[in-house]
Amino acid sequence: MRIAVIGGGPGGLYAAALLKRLDPGREITVWERNAPDVTFGFGVVLSDETLGGIEHADPVVYAALQEEFVRWDDIDVVHRGRTLRSGGHGFAALSRRRLLAVLQDRCRRLGVDLRFGTDAPPGLSDAYDLVIAADGVNSLTRDLAFRPAETTHRCRYIWLSAPFAFDAFRFEIAETEHGVMQLHGYPYAAPSAGDSGASTVIVEMHEDVWRRAGLDTADEQESIDACGKYFTDALRGRPLTGNRSQWLLFRTITNARWAHGNTVLLGDAAHTAHFSVGSGTKLAVEDALALAACIEEQPTVPEALAAYEAERKPVVESTQRAARASLQWFEELGRYTDQPPRQFAFNLLTRSRRVTHDNLRLRDPDFTAAVEREAGVPEGTPPMFTPFRLGGLTLRNRVVCSPMDMYSAVDGNPGDFHLVHLGARALGGAGLVMTEMVCVSAAGRITPGCTGLYADEHEAGWRRVTDFVHAQAPGAAIGIQLGHSGRKGSTKLMWEGIDEPLPDGNWPVVAPSPLPYRQGVNQTPHSLHPTEMAAIKQDFAAAAERAARAGFDLLELHCAHGYLLSSFLSPLTNRRTDAYGGSLAARLRYPLEVFDAIRDVWPADRPLTVRISATDWADGGTTAADAVEIARAFTEHGAAGIDVSTGQVVAEERPAYGRSYQTPYADRIRNELGVPVIAVGAISSWDDVNSLILAGRTDLCALARPHLYDPNWTLHAAAEQGYTGPGAPWPLPYQAGSRQPPTGRTDAPKPRLTL
């Protein structure tokens, strides 16, 4: 096999070395446009997991690297004169030049042809059996065939070096007259006789701060001097040095496909992940390991490249999601600087969701306990089981059973199904159990199976549910969500075809503007006249009065997911030219009028909340900044809290799905406005709930699918954490089940059958 490698960085060199070691008969040539010792960074961080893979794949390389590594376990967070240290993290780093030298030496000894200072010639894919494009973020090999996408982010950063070794990974925050700046520092060369070692120093700040500081016009030395001034304590008065260092904007690179023909992408050519979650070198080395293994295991190059992409792409995408969360946290760093010191440090450490409350408690129990004490969490109590006061209602814990449409009503009537469904979740320990969207009129239903609250029999049916919850699950609160389907109404039950029109028996749908949810599929709605809007507003008020009489503890107004009030808020669905369309303030007018009408009839001692879609996930739609203003307006009108969801407003949306993917929107509203929020969106573990609460990113967590999987999710979360306090009381008839039952005999000790 003849193999061409484009790019002589760590990924390309390691791939070449592995492939040559596995089969010395392979002819492998590496082209690198720079000289052997030219590099643009200083230190490289590798994880223990990656090092284990290197040790197994090539013990010679591992042994050479072992002599170079600096290892440390601690992370220091320095903010407002305080240094908080968390241990148990485990890092290893070395000089990038030394890493390159080790890999170059290994390649030469194995017989790889290294051609430095030479651009790769054209036509390699015709002349070679395999072409590995490891030519970095600015890859010249990557073209439209790989369907690349690039996102440029909002922070500027510069790579520098300090002439001493930090004794921990250091995050330091500088609050300057220009704005907030941050330093990321770590050692990459250990101190030795007559040498203080060396550290990588990355200085990062929002582009607006960078411009205000005048760094947009600074040359390399002026930038180095400025960074030294901003972080004098961290640098101990010692000078920084650069290496053709310049201020960069981080770019996230993705490719829909990593292979085309016999050419495959590796490392930064295929993907990038922000440096705050780990090293691009680490990902490139792992790519090389996987690619070499797949070529060894598969009978043909196409099969090997397909296996490589199938193996690595999900891993990298997971890392990129974590990196996106981390870089967004740093972009919005100023939002958190007023947090209590330990909460700030905990928030920083858990920003990417890779490190969680439970994980950090195992790494450094003393640090985590100190964070909990500072937050007022009683000893032995997981953060999720601390009480929370929402308006006049005190919830026993921070878990909300999220509204979930059940499509099981008859003529709007809640029946036995709803009694059992909601009653079971209340018995299961959630602090607040929410109904599905309850419709304020027959024409406001989504489907014929949706519940309502527009008739006396509906009120009686809901009273039956609330009475059960209050009598049989004391301490649990139950809330109702009121809404109107708008243009998304008159559709089939979810399992018959979500958002598809009924085959017959359709009713007319309404909206702020005559825009169907899906052109050619859904009905074109009737554009509401102000007199019709006034009538619907009265429907909401009448339903709220019924909800109060029915005994609900909380009422939530549904202004999300593209239903009627949501479609007034979004510029994609509201094209009105009257007083209810145009600017955000005008688009808010009708939802606020409805909210005020409900507030006037809803008991003052019971909280009134609002669910919003904080982004439409579509160009030209509601943005995160809009969501802050929407939340501000509802709060000023008396909302006790904001339930922050996203999307489902337009059919062409493109959500960035992932674990806890909607929580940054709740985080922003909470920390910019200081209002209580409910976070939703793929929060699935009690560890996530504890992490989000303790970091101050939300006040309550709403979970939907986990409560479908397990009605007793909250009680089981308490049992799994060994918690037996008042935040999760087991109903008396269930107390015998409050401990996990023993497993079957497969866990029994095995007899020893050999000497």
Short mmCIF file of N, CA and C in Angstrom, two decimals, residues 145 197 265 475:
data_model
loop_
_atom_site.label_atom_id
_atom_site.label_comp_id
_atom_site.label_asym_id
_atom_site.label_seq_id
_atom_site.Cartn_x
_atom_site.Cartn_y
_atom_site.Cartn_z
N ALA A 145 -16.42 18.57 -1.49
CA ALA A 145 -16.80 17.16 -1.48
C ALA A 145 -17.03 16.64 -0.06
N GLY A 197 11.34 25.98 34.23
CA GLY A 197 10.30 25.32 33.46
C GLY A 197 9.60 26.30 32.54
N LEU A 265 -9.88 12.85 5.99
CA LEU A 265 -9.49 13.97 6.84
C LEU A 265 -9.14 13.48 8.23
N GLY A 475 -47.35 17.74 49.96
CA GLY A 475 -46.07 18.41 49.69
C GLY A 475 -45.79 18.59 48.22
#
